[in-house]
mmCIF file of C-alpha atoms in Angstrom:
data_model
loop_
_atom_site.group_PDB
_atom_site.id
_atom_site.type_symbol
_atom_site.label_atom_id
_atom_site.label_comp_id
_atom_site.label_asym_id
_atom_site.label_seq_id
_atom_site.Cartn_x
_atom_site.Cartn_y
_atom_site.Cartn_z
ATOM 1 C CA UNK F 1 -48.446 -20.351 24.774
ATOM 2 C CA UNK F 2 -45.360 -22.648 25.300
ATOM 3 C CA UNK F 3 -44.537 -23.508 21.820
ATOM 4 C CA UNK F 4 -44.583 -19.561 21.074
ATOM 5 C CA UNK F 5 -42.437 -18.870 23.968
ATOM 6 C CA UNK F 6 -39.713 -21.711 22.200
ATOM 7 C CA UNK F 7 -40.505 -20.368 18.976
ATOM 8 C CA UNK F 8 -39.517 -16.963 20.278
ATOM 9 C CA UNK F 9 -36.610 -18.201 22.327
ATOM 10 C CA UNK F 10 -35.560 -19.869 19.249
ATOM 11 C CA UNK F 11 -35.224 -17.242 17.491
ATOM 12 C CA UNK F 12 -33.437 -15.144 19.754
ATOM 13 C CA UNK F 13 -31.004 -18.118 20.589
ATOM 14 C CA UNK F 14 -30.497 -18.279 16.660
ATOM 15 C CA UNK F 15 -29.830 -14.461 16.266
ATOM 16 C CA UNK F 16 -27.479 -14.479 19.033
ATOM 17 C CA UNK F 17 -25.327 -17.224 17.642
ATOM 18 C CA UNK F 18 -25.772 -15.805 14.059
ATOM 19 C CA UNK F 19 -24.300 -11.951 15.862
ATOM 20 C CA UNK F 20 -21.487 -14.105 17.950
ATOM 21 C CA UNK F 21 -20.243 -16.390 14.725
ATOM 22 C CA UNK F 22 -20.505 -12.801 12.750
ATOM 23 C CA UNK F 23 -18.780 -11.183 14.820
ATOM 24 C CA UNK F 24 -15.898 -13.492 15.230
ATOM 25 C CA UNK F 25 -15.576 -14.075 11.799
ATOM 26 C CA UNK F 26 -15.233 -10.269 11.369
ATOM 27 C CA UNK F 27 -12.425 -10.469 13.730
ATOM 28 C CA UNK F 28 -10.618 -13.576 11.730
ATOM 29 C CA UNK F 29 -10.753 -11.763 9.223
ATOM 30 C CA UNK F 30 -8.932 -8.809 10.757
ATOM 31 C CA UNK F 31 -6.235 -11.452 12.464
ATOM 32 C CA UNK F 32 -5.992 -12.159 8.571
ATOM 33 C CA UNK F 33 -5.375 -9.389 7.051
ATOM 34 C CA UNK F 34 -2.733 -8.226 9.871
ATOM 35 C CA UNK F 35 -0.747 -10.934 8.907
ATOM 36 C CA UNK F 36 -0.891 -10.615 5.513
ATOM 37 C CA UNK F 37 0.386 -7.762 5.725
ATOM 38 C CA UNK F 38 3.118 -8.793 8.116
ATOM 39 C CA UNK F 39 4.133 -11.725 6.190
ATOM 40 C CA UNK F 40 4.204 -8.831 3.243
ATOM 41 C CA UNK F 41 6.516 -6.949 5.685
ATOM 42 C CA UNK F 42 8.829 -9.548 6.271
ATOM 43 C CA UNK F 43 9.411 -10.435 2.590
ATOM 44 C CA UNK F 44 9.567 -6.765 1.297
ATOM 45 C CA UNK F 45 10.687 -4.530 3.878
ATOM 46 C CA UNK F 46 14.814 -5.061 2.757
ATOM 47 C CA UNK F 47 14.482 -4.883 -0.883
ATOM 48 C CA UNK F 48 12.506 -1.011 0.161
ATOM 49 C CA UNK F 49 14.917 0.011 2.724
ATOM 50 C CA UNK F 50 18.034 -0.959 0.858
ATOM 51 C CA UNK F 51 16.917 1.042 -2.652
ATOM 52 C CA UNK F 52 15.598 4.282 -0.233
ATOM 53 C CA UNK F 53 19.210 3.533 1.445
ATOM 54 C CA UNK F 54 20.544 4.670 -2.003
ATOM 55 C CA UNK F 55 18.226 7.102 -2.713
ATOM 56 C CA UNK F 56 18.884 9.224 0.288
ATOM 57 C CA UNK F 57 22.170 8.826 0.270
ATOM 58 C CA UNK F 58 22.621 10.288 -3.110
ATOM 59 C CA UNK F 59 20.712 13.336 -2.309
ATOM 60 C CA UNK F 60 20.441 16.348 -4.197
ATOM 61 C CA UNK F 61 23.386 15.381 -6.953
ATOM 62 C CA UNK F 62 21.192 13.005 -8.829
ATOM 63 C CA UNK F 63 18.385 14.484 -11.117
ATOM 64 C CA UNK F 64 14.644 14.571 -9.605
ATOM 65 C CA UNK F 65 13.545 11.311 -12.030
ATOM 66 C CA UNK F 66 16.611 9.161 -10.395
ATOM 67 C CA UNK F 67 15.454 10.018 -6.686
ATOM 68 C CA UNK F 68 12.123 8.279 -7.660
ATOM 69 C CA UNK F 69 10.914 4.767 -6.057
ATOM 70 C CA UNK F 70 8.029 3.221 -8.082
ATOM 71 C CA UNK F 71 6.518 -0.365 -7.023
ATOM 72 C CA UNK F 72 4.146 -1.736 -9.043
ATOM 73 C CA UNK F 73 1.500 -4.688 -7.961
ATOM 74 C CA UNK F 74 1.718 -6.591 -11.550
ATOM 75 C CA UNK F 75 -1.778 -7.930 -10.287
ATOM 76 C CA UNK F 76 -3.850 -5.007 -9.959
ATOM 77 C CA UNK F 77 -4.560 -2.940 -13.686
ATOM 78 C CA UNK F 78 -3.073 -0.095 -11.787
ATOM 79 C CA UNK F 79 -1.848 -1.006 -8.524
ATOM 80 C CA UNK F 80 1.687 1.161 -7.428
ATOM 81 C CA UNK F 81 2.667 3.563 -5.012
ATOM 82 C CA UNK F 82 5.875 6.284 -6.139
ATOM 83 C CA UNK F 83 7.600 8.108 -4.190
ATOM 84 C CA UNK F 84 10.145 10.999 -4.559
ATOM 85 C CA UNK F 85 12.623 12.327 -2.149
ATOM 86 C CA UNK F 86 12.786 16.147 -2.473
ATOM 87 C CA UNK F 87 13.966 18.986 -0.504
ATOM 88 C CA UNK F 88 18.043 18.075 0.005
ATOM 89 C CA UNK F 89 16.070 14.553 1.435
ATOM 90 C CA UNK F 90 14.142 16.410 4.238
ATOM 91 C CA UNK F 91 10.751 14.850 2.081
ATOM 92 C CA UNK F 92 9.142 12.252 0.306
ATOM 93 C CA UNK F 93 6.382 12.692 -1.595
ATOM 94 C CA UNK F 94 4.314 9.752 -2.626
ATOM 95 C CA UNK F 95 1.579 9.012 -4.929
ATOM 96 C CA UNK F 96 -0.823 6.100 -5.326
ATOM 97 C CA UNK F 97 -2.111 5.339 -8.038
ATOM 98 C CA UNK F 98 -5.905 6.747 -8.710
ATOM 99 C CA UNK F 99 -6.612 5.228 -11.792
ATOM 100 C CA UNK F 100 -6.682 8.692 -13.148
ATOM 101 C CA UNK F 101 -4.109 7.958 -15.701
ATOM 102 C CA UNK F 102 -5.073 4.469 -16.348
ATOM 103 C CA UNK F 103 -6.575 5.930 -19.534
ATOM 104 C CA UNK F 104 -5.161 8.431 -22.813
ATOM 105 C CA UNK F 105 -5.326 11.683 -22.138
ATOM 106 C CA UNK F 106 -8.696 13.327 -23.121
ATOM 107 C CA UNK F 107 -10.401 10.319 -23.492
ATOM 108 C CA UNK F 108 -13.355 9.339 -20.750
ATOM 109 C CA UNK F 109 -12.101 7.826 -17.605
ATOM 110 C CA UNK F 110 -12.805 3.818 -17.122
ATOM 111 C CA UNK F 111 -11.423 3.036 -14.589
ATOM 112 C CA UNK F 112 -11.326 4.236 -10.251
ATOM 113 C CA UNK F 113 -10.252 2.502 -7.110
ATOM 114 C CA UNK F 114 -12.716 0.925 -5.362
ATOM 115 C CA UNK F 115 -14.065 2.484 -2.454
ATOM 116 C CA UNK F 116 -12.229 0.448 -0.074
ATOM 117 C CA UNK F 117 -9.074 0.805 -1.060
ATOM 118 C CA UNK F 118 -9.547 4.908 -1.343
ATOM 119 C CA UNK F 119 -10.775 4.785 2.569
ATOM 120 C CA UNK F 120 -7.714 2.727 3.326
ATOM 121 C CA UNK F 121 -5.423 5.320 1.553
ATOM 122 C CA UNK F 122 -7.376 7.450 3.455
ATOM 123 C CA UNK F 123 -6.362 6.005 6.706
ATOM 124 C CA UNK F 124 -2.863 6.248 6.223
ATOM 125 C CA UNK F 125 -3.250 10.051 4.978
ATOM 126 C CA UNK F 126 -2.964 9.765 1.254
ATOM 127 C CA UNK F 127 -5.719 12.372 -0.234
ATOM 128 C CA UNK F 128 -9.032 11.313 -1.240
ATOM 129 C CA UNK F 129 -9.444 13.412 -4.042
ATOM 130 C CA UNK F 130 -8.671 12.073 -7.522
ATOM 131 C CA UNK F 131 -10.469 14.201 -9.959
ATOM 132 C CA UNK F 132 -6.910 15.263 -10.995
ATOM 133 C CA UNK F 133 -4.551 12.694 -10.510
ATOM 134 C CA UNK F 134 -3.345 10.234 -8.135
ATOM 135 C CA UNK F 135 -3.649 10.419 -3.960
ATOM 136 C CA UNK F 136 -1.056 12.352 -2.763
ATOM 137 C CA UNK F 137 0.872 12.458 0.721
ATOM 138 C CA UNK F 138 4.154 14.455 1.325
ATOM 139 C CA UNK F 139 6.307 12.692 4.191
ATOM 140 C CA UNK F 140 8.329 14.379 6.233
ATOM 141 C CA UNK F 141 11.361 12.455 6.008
ATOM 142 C CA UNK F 142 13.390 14.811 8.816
ATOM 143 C CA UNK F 143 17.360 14.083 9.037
ATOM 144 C CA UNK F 144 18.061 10.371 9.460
ATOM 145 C CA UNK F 145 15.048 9.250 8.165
ATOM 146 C CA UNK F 146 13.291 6.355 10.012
ATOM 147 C CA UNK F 147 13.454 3.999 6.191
ATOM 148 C CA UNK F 148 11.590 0.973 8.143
ATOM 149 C CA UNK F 149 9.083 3.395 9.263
ATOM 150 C CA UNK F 150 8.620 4.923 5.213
ATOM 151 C CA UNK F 151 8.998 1.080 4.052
ATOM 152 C CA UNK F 152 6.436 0.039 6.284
ATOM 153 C CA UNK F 153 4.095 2.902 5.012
ATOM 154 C CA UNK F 154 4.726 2.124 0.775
ATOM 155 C CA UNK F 155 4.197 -1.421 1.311
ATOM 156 C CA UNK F 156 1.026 -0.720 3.642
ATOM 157 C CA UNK F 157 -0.357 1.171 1.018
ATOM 158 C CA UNK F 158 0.435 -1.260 -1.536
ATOM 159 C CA UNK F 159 -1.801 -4.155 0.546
ATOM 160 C CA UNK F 160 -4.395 -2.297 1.785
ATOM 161 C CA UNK F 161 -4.980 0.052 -1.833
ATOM 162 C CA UNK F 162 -4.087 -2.711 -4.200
ATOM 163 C CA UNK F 163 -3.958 -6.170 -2.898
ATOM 164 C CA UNK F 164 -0.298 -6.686 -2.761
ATOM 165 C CA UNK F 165 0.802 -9.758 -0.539
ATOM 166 C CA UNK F 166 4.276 -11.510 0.644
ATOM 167 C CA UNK F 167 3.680 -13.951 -2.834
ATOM 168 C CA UNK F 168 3.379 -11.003 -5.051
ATOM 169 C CA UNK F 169 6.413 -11.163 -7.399
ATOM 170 C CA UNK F 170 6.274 -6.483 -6.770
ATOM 171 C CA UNK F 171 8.084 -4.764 -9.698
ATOM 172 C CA UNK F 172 10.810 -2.309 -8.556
ATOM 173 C CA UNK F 173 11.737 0.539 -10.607
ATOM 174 C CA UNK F 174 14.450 2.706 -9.085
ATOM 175 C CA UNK F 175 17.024 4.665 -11.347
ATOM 176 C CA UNK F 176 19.523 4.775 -8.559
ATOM 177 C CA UNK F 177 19.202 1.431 -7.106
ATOM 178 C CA UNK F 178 17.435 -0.850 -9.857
ATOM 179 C CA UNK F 179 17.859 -4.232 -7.872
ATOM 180 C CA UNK F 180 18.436 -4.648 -4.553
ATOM 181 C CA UNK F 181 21.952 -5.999 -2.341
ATOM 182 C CA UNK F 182 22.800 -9.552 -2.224
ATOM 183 C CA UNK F 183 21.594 -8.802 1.692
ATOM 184 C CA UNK F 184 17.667 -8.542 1.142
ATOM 185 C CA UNK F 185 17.582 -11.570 -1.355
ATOM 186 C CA UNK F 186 17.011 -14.926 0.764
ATOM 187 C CA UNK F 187 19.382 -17.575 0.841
ATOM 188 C CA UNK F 188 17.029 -20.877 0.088
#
């Protein structure tokens, strides 16, 4: 009977260490992925602010396709959030990419996000639903809009749906403010 009782203690010692290291390693790799996404933060947050700066400020005289913000994760086949300011600036509407128009039209779709990376969208209130077309949110963007706060939320997106990280060399493409101010680009 002893060397059963070991056996079984054994085996519960072994389980418990297996749930503990598990468990912990769960948690490094949420430490991890919060600051990959603040490093991400803290070497894109300017660059976003600075070229919504512009496109606020311009308003309603410029033509809807100027007001647009489009980064692109050169990485990913697919990877980029857009977002338009409408409604004399009182909204942003932004779109991440599905994969819904990764392909021609009429031809049979290839390609969809992974699973993962819709949930996360999820999370942050993009829809789930892209049987026609990308996940959609529409931002309230109220007067004097919070830009950290709506920078914070594209480039969020942009890690958590499609990998993006602070070494990322993002693609900008904004009519109204095509590169960023001599401010947001560091001084080595």
């Amino acid at each position: 009977m002893g060397p059963a009782v070991s056996l079984s203690f054994v085996f519960s010692a072994l389980i418990a260490i297996w749930l503990l290291s598990s468990g912990a390693a769960a948690q490094g790799s949420e430490l991890q992925a919060q600051h990959s996404l603040r490093d991400l933060l803290i070497e894109y947050r300017c660059p976003v602010v600075d070229r919504l700066e512009r496109i606020f400020v311009a308003g309603d005289i410029a033509n809807d396709e100027d007001r647009l913000l489009a980064i692109t994760v050169p990485e990913h086949p697919h990877g980029y959030v857009q977002c338009l300011v409408h409604d004399r600036g009182s909204k942003i509407l932004c779109e991440a990419s599905s994969g819904f128009y990764y392909d021609r039209s009429g031809e049979a779709r290839t390609f969809r996000l992974e699973s993962a990376a819709v949930q996360a969208l999820g999370r942050l209130g993009f829809s789930t639903d892209d049987s026609a077309g990308n996940f959609r949110i529409d931002l309230d963007a109220g007067s004097g809009p919070d830009l950290n706060r709506i920078a914070d939320f594209i480039l969020n997106a942009l890690h958590d749906g499609y990998g993006a990280r602070a070494t990322t060399k993002l693609r900008f493409n904004a009519p109204l403010a095509p590169v960023a101010h001599s401010r947001c680009i560091p001084v080595s």
